[in-house]
XYZ file of C-alpha atoms in Angstrom:
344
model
C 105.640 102.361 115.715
C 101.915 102.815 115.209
C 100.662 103.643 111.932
C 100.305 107.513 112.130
C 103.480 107.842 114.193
C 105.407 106.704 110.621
C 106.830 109.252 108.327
C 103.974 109.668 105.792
C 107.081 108.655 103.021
C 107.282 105.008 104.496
C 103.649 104.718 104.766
C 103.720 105.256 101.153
C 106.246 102.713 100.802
C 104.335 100.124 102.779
C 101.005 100.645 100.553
C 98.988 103.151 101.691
C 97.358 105.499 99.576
C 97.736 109.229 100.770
C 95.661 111.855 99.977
C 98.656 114.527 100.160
C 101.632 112.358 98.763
C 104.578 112.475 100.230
C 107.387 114.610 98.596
C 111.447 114.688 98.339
C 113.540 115.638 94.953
C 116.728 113.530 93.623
C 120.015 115.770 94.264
C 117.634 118.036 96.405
C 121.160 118.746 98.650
C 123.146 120.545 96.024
C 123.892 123.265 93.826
C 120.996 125.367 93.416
C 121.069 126.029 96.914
C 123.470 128.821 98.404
C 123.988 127.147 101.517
C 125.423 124.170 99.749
C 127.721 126.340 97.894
C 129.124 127.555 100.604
C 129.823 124.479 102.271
C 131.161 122.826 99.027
C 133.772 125.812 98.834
C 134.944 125.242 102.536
C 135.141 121.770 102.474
C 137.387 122.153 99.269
C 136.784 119.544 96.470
C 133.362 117.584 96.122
C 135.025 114.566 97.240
C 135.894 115.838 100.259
C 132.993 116.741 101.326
C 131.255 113.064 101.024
C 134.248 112.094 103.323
C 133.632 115.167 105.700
C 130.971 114.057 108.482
C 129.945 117.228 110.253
C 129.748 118.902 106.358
C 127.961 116.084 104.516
C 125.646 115.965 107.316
C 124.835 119.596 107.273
C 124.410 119.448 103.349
C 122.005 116.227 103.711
C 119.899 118.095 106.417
C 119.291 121.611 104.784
C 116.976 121.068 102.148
C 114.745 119.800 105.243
C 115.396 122.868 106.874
C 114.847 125.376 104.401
C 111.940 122.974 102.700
C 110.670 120.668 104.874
C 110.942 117.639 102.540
C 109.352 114.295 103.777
C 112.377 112.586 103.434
C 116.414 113.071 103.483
C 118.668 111.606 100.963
C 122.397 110.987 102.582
C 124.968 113.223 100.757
C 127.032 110.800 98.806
C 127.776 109.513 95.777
C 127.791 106.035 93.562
C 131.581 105.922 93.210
C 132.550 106.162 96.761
C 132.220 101.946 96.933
C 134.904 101.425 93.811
C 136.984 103.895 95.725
C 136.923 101.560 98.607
C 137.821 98.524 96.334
C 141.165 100.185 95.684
C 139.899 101.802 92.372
C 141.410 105.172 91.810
C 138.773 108.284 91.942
C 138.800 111.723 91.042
C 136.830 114.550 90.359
C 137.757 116.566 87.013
C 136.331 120.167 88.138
C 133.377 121.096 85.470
C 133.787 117.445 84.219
C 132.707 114.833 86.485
C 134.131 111.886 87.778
C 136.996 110.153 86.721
C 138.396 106.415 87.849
C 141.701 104.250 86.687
C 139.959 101.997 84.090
C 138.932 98.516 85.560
C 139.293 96.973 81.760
C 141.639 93.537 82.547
C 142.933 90.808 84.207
C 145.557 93.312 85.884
C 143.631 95.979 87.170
C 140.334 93.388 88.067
C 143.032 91.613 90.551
C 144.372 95.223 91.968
C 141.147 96.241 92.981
C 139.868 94.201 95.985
C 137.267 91.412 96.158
C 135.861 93.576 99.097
C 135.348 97.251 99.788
C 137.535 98.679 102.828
C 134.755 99.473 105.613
C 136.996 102.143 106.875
C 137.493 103.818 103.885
C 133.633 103.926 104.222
C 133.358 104.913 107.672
C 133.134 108.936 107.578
C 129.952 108.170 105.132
C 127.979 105.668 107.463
C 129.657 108.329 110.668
C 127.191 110.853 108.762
C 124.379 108.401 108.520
C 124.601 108.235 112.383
C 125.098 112.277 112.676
C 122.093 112.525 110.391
C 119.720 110.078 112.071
C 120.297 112.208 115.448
C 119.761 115.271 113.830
C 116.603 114.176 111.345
C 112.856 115.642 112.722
C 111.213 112.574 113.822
C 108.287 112.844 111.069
C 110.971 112.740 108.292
C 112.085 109.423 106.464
C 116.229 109.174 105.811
C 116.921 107.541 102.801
C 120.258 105.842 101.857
C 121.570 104.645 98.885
C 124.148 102.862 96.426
C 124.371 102.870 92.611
C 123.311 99.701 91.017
C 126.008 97.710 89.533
C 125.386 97.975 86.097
C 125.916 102.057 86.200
C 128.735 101.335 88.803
C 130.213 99.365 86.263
C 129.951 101.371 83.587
C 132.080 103.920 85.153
C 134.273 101.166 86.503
C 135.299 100.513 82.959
C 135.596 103.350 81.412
C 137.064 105.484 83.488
C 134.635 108.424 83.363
C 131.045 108.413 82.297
C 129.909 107.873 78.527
C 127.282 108.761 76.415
C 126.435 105.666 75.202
C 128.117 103.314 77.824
C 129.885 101.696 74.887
C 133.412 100.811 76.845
C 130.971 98.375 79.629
C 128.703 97.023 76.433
C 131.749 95.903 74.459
C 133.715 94.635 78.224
C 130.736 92.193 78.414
C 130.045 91.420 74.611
C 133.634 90.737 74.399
C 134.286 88.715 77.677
C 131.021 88.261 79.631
C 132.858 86.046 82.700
C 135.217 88.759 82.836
C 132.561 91.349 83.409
C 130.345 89.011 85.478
C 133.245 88.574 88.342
C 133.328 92.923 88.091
C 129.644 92.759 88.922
C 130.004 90.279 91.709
C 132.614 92.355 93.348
C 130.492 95.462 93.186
C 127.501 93.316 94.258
C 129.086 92.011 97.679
C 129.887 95.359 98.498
C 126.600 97.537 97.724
C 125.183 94.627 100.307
C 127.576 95.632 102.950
C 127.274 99.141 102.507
C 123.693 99.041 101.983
C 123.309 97.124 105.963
C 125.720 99.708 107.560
C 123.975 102.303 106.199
C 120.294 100.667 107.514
C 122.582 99.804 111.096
C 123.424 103.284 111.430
C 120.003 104.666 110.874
C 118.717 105.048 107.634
C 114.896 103.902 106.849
C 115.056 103.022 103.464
C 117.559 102.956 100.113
C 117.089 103.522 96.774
C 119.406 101.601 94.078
C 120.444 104.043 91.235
C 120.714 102.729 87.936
C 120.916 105.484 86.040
C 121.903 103.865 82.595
C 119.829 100.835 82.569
C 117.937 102.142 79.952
C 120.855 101.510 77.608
C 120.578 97.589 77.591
C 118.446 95.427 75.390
C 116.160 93.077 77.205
C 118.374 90.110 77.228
C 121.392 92.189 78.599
C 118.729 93.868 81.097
C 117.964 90.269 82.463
C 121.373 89.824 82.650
C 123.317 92.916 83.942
C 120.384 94.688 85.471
C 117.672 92.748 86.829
C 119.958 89.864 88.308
C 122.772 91.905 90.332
C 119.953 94.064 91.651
C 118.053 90.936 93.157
C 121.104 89.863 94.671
C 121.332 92.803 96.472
C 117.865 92.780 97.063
C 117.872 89.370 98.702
C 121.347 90.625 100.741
C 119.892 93.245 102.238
C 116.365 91.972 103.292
C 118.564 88.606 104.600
C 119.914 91.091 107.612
C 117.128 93.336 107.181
C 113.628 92.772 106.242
C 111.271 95.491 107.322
C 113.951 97.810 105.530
C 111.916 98.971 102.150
C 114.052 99.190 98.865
C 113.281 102.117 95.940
C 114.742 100.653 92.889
C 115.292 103.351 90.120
C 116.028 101.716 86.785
C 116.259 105.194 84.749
C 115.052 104.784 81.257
C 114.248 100.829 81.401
C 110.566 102.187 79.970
C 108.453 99.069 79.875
C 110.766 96.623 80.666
C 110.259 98.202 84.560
C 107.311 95.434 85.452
C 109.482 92.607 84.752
C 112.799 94.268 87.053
C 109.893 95.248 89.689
C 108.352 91.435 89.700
C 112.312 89.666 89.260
C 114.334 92.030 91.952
C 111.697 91.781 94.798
C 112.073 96.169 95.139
C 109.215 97.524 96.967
C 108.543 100.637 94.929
C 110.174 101.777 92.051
C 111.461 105.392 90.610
C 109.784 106.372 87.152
C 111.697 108.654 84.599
C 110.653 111.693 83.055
C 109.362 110.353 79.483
C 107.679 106.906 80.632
C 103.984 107.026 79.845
C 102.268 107.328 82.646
C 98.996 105.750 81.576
C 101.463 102.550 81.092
C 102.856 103.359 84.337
C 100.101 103.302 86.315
C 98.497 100.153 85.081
C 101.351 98.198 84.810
C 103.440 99.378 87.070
C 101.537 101.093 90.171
C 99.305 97.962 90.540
C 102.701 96.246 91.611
C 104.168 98.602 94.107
C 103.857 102.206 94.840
C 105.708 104.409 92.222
C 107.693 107.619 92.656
C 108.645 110.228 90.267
C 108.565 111.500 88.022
C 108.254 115.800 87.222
C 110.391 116.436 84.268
C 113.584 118.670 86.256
C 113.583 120.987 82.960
C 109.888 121.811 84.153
C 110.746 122.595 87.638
C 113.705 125.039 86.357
C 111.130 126.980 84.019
C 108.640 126.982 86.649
C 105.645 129.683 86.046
C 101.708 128.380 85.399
C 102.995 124.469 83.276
C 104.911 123.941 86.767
C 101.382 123.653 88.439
C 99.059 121.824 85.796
C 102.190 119.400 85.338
C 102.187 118.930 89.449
C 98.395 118.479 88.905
C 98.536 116.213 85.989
C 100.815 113.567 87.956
C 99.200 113.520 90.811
C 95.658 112.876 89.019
C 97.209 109.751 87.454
C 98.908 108.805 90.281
C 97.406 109.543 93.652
C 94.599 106.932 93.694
C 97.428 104.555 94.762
C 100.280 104.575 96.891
C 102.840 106.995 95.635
C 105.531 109.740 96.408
C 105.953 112.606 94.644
C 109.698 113.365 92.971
C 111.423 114.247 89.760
C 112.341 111.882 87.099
C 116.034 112.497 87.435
C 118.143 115.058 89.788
C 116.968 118.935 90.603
C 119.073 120.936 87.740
C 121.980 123.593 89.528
C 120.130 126.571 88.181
C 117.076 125.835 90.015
C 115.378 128.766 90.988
C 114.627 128.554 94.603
C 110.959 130.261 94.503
C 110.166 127.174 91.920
C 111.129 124.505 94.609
C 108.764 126.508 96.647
C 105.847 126.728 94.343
C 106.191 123.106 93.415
C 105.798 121.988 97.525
C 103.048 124.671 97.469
C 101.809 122.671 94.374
C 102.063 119.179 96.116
C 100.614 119.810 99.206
C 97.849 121.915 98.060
């Protein structure tokens, strides 16, 4: 594939420095659009939907319709690789997910060493639906959440505030904890190659709550599972790039970009992006990182915010995004402006 022939998101990822950066938004398949909604209330539950093939590929592939984003996130979610370890899952309508606590020796043994690839199967069948479906100049983008978050979850049951139930599991028993994260580890790997085997271009690691670890924890429960999976990946496939998103991890981000071996990294909303740039663009290319709360209000701060992180930013390789997912309330016209914005 010659240079020019590559969606302009992967030449980003590769290095080059684009004078229009390309642009897609975390959660950009979802509630604030109408067509989602109406596919979410035929398929029945949220869960069923990720499982559905012909309706999760639909929802991946109509932001790029209606927007023409430069790259397509696979409609999924995090907890879909406990599920396949045998861990009960859930979704608590207005509350989120919810998972049979992983929190000893008991329910560690009843959950498998390996996720089921056929309880997986409808997910990477809408990778392959996607891929056939996907305009040539647009990047596809898969994904798994990093263990640490997994974890988190894992343990609890249900997601925390302060992700208390995962920091006392490991404070408390760290070997017990470790042999959780090496279960979750071997199977991001495997999902992460069938999801690269049946046609993604990229994936982006999700660690949404690594900001809530101390350095030393970081090293430990952070940086370390993500190289793993790092190194598993790029063992069966190398030319495959990897976005790592360590939400929150502020300027501990250089030393998880230079340990892991990601080649470009997701920035939050509040990191300072003097500090980013410097010591964290001159590493890899960066993505991110529009404050979501902006995009909702929209109006005249939309644009000098747009113009603001692109004048730090786009003297190096980098892709426009938000720092976390697209709020539901979203006004449509303020995606628009915003791509308007970009691509100005």
């Amino acid at each position: 594939m010659s240079t020019h022939s590559k969606p302009v998101f992967l030449r980003a990822l590769d290095g080059e420095t684009l004078a229009t950066p390309p642009l897609w938004l975390m959660r950009q398949a979802g509630r604030y659009l109408p067509e989602y909604r109406e596919l979410r209330a035929k398929a029945g539950s949220f869960l069923a939907l990720c499982y559905n093939p012909e309706l999760a590929a639909e929802v991946t592939l109509q932001p790029i319709r209606r927007f023409g984003f430069d790259a397509a996130i696979l409609f999924s979610d995090i907890l879909v690789v406990p599920q396949a370890l045998g861990q009960a899952l859930w979704f608590a309508e207005g509350e989120g997910p919810r998972l049979e606590p992983v929190a000893d020796e008991e329910r560690l043994r009843a959950i498998d060493g390996q996720a089921d690839q056929d309880k997986l199967a409808p997910i990477i069948e809408t990778v392959r639906r996607v891929r056939a479906a996907l305009p040539r100049e647009t990047a596809f983008i898969g994904f798994c959440g990093a263990p640490w978050t997994v974890a988190t979850y894992m343990v609890a049951g249900r997601g925390t505030p302060d992700q208390g139930p995962a920091k006392e599991l490991f404070t408390r028993d760290p070997d017990f904890f470790q042999r959780l994260i090496d279960r979750i580890v071997v199977s991001s790997i495997d999902y992460l190659n069938a999801q690269i085997e049946a046609g993604v271009d990229a994936v982006q690691i999700f660690d949404s709550w690594a900001g809530s670890l101390g350095p030393g924890e970081f090293e430990r429960w952070c940086i370390a599972p993500t190289k793993r999976i790092v190194e598993g990946v790029r063992a069966r496939h190398p030319r495959t790039r990897i976005i790592g998103f360590p939400r929150g991890a502020g300027a501990l981000i250089p030393d998880y970009v230079t340990a892991t071996g990601v080649d470009a990294v997701g920035l939050e909303t509040d990191i300072d992006r003097v500090f980013a740039r410097d010591a964290i663009q001159s590493l890899v290319p960066v993505q991110g990182h529009l404050d979501p709360l902006i995009l909702r209000a929209g109006g005249p701060e939309l644009e000098r915010e747009v113009a603001a992180i692109r004048s730090v930013f786009g003297d190096k390789p980098f892709v426009f995004n938000l720092g976390h997912g697209i709020l539901p309330d979203t006004p449509i016209a303020h995606v628009e402006r915003l791509i308007a914005a970009v691509r100005a």
